[in-house]
Tab-separated table of C-alpha atoms and ligand atoms in Angstrom:
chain	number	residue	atom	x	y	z
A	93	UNK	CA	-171.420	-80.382	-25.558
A	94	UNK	CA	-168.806	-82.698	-26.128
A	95	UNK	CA	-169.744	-86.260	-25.010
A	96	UNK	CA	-168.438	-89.597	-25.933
A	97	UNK	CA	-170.851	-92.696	-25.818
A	98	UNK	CA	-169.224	-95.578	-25.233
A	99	UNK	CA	-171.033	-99.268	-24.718
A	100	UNK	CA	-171.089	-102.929	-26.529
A	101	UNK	CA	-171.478	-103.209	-30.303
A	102	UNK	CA	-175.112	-103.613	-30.498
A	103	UNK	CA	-175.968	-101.034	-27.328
A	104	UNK	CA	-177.589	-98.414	-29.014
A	105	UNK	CA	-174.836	-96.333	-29.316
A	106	UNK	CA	-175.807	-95.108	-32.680
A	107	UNK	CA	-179.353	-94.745	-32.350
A	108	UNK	CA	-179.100	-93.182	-29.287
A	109	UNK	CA	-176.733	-90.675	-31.129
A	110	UNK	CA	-178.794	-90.129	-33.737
A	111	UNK	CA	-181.491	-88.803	-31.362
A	112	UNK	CA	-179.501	-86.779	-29.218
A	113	UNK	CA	-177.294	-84.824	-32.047
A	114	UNK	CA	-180.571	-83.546	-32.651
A	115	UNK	CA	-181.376	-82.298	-29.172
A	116	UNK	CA	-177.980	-81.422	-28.886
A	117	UNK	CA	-177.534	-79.340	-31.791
A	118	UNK	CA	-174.131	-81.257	-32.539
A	119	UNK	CA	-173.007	-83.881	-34.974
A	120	UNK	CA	-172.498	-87.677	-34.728
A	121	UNK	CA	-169.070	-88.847	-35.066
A	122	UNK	CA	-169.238	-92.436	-35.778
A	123	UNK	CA	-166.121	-94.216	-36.572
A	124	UNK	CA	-167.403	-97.435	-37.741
A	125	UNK	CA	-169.808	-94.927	-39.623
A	126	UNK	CA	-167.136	-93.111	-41.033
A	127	UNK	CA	-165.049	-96.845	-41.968
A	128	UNK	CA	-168.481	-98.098	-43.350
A	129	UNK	CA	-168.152	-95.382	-45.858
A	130	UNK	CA	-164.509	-95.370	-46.401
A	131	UNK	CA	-165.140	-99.571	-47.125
A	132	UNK	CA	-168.137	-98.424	-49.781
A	133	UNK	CA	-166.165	-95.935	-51.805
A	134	UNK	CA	-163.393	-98.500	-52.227
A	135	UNK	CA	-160.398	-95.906	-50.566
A	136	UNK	CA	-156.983	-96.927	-49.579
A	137	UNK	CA	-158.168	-97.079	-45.708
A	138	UNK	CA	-161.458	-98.793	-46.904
A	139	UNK	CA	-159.645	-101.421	-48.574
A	140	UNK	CA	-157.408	-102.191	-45.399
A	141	UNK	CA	-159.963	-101.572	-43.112
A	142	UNK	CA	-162.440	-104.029	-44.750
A	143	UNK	CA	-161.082	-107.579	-43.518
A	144	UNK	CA	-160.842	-106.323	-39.922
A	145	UNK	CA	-163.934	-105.238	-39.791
A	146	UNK	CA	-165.702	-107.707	-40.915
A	147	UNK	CA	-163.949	-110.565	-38.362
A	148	UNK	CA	-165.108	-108.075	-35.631
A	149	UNK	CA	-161.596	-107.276	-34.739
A	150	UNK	CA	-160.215	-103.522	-34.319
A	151	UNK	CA	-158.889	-101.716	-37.189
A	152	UNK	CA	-155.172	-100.231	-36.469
A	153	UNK	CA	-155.117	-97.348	-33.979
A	154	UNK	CA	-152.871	-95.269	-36.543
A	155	UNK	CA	-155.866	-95.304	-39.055
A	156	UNK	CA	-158.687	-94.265	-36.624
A	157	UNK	CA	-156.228	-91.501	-35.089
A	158	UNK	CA	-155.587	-89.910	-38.436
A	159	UNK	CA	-159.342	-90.697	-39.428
A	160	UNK	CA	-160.480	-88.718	-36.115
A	161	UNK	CA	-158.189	-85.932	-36.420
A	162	UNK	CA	-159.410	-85.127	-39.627
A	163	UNK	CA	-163.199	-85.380	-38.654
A	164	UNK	CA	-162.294	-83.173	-35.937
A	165	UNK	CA	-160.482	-80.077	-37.423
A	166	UNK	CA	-163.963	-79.746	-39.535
A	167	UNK	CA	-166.366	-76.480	-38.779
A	168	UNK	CA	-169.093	-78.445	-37.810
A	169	UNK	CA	-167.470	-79.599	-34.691
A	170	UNK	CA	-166.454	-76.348	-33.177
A	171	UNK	CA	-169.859	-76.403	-30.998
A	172	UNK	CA	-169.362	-79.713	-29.862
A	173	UNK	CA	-169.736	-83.470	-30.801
A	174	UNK	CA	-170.820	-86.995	-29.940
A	175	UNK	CA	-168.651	-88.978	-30.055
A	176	UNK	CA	-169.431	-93.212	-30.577
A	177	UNK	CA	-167.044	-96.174	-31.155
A	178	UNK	CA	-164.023	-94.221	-30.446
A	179	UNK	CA	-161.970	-94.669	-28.171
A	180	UNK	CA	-162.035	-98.649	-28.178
A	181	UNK	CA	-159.162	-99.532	-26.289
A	182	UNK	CA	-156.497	-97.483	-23.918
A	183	UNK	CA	-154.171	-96.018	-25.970
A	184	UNK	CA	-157.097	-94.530	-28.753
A	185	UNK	CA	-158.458	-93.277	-25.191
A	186	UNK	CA	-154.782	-91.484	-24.544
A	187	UNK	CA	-154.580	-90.096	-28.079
A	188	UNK	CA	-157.805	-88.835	-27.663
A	189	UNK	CA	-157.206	-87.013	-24.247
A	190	UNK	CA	-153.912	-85.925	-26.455
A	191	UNK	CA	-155.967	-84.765	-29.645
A	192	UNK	CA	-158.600	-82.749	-27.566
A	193	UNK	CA	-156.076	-81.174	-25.266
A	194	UNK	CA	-154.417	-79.675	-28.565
A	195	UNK	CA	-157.569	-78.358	-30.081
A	196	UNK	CA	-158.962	-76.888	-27.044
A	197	UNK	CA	-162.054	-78.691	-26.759
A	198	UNK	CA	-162.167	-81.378	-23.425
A	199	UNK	CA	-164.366	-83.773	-23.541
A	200	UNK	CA	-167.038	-82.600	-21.359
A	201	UNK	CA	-168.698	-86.111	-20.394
A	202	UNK	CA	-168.934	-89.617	-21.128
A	203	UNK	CA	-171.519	-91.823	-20.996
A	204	UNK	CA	-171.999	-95.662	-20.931
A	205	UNK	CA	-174.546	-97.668	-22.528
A	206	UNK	CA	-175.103	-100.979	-19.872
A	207	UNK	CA	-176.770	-103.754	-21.875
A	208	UNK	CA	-176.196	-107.335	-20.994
A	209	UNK	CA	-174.896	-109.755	-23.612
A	210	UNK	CA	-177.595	-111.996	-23.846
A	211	UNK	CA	-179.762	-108.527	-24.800
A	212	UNK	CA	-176.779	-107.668	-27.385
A	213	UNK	CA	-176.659	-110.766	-28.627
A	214	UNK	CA	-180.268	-110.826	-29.696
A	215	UNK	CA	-180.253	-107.222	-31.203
A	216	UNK	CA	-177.412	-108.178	-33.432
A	217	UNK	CA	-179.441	-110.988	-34.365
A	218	UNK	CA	-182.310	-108.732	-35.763
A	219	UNK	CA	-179.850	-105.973	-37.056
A	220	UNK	CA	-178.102	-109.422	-38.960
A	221	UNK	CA	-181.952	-110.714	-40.365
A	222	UNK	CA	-182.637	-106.674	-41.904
A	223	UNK	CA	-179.503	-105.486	-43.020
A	224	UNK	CA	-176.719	-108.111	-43.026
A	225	UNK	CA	-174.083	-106.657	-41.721
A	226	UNK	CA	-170.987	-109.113	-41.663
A	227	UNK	CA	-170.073	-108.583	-38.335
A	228	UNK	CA	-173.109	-108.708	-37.040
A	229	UNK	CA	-173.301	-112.473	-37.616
A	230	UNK	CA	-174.121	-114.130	-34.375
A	231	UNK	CA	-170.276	-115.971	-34.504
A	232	UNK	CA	-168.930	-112.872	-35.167
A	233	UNK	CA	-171.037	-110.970	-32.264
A	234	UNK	CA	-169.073	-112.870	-30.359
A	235	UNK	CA	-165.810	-111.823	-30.993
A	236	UNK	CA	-166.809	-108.490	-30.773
A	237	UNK	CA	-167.945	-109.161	-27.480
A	238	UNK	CA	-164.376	-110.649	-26.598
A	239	UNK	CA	-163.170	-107.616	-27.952
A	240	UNK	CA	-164.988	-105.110	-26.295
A	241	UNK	CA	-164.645	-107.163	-22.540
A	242	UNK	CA	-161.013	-107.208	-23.106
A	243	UNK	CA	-160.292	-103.624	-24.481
A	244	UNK	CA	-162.633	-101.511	-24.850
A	245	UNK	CA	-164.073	-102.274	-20.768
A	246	UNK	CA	-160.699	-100.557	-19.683
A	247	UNK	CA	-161.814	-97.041	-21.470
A	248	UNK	CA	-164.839	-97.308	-19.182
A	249	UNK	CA	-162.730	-97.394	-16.156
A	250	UNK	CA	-160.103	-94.566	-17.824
A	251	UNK	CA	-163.099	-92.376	-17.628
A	252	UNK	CA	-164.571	-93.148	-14.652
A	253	UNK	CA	-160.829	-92.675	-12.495
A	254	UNK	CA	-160.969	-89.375	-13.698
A	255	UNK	CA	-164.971	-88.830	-12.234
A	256	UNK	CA	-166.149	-88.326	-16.034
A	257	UNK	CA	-168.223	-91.747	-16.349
A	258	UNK	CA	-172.400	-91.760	-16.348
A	259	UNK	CA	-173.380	-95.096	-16.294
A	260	UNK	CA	-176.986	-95.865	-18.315
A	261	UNK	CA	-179.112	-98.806	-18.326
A	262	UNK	CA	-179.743	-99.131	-21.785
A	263	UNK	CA	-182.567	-101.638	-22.081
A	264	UNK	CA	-185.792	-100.582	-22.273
A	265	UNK	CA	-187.669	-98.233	-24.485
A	266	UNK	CA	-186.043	-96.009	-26.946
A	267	UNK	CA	-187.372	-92.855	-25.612
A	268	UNK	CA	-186.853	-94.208	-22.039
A	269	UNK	CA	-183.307	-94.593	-22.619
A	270	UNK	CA	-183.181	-91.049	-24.698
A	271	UNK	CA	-184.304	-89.412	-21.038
A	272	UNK	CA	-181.778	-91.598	-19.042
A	273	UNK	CA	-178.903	-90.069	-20.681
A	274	UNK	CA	-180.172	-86.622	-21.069
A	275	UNK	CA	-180.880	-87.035	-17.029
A	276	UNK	CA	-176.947	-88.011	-16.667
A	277	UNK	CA	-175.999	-85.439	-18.743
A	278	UNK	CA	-177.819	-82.631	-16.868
A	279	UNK	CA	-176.146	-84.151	-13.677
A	280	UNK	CA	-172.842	-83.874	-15.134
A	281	UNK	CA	-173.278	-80.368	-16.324
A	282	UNK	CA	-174.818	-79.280	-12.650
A	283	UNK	CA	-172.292	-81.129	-11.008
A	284	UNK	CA	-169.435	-78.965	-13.413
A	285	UNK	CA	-171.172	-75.824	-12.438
A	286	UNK	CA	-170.503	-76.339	-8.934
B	1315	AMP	P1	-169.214	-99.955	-34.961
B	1315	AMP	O1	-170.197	-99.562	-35.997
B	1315	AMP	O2	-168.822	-98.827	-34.039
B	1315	AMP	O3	-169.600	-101.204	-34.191
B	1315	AMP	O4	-167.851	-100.311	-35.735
B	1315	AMP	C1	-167.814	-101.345	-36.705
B	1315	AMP	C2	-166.396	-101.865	-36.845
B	1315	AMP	O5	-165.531	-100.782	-37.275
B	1315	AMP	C3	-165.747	-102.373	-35.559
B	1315	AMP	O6	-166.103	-103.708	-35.254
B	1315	AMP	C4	-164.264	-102.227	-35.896
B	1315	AMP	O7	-163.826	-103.242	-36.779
B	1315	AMP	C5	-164.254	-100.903	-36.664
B	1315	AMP	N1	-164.070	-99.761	-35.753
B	1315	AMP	C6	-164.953	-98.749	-35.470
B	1315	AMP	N2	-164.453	-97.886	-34.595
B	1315	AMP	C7	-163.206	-98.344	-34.301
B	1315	AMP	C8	-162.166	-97.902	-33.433
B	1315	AMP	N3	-162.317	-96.806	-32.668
B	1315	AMP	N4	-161.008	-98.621	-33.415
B	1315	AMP	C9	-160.838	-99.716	-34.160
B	1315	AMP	N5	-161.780	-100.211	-34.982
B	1315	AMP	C10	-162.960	-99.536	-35.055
């Protein structure tokens, strides 16, 4: 299974991920993940990438493309992957389409996280109080928000023009929202069946 999870900073993305590479028997590709570390072992991208993320903007496209690339000519991800935070705007969404085309390996669906803002906002706020994250500083939250509505949104409809988009509530309980996109995913796979 190769599935993307896209959806607002503060979503779920990543704990939903967490739970389903485990079901799924594939790993979690996280780029902010993967920047996190980069930004904790003090490497050239880390050190560039730092600033960025910390005013909630996005880190350069050439960076994440090369950081992806990498991740993806690993072992691990010959049976599959989830994909979260990537892509974030259109053209990481083209490159991507690019990238996977050349390896062989289409993205087999993509699935959106739906949480209003108000509900982000306050997660962020708890995520901010336990493990003080810069950017998840509720001025900060905001930007991100500005960011996602005015690139990351287009992916969404990228994906859905071409009939690959689930769309998930993702309030509620953990485990509730575990079975919603395990039910969209098992509609996508019956629908590609036939
Ligand atoms: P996340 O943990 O996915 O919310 O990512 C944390 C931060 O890492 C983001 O706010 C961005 O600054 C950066 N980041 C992660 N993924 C990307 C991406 N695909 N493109 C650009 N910046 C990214």
């Amino acid at each position: 299974m190769r599935l993307v999870l896209l959806g607002p900073p503060g979503s779920g993305k990543g704990t939903q991920a967490a739970r389903l590479k485990v079901e799924l028997g594939v790993p979690h590709i996280s780029t902010g993940d993967m920047l996190r570390a980069a930004v904790a072992a003090g490497t050239p991208t880390g050190l560039k990438a730092k600033a960025v993320m910390d005013a909630g903007k996005l880190v350069s496209d050439d960076i994440l493309l090369a950081m992806l690339e990498e991740r993806l000519s690993q072992d691990d991800v010959r049976g599959g992957f989830i994909l979260d935070g990537y892509p974030r705007n259109l053209a990481q969404a083209d490159a991507l389409d690019h990238l996977l085309a050349k390896i062989g390996q289409p993205l087999d669906a993509v699935v959106k996280l739906d949480v209003p803002n108000e509900v982000i906002i306050g997660r962020c706020e708890i995520r901010f109080a336990a493990e003080h994250r810069k950017d998840d500083d509720p001025v900060v939250v905001r930007d991100r928000l500005k960011v996602y509505a005015e690139q990351t949104a287009p992916v969404a409809d990228f994906f859905s023009r071409r009939g690959k988009l689930q769309v998930v509530d993702g309030v509620g309980e953990l485990n509730e929202v575990t079975a919603r996109v395990k039910r969209a995913l098992a509609d996508e796979s019956a629908a590609a069946n036939g």
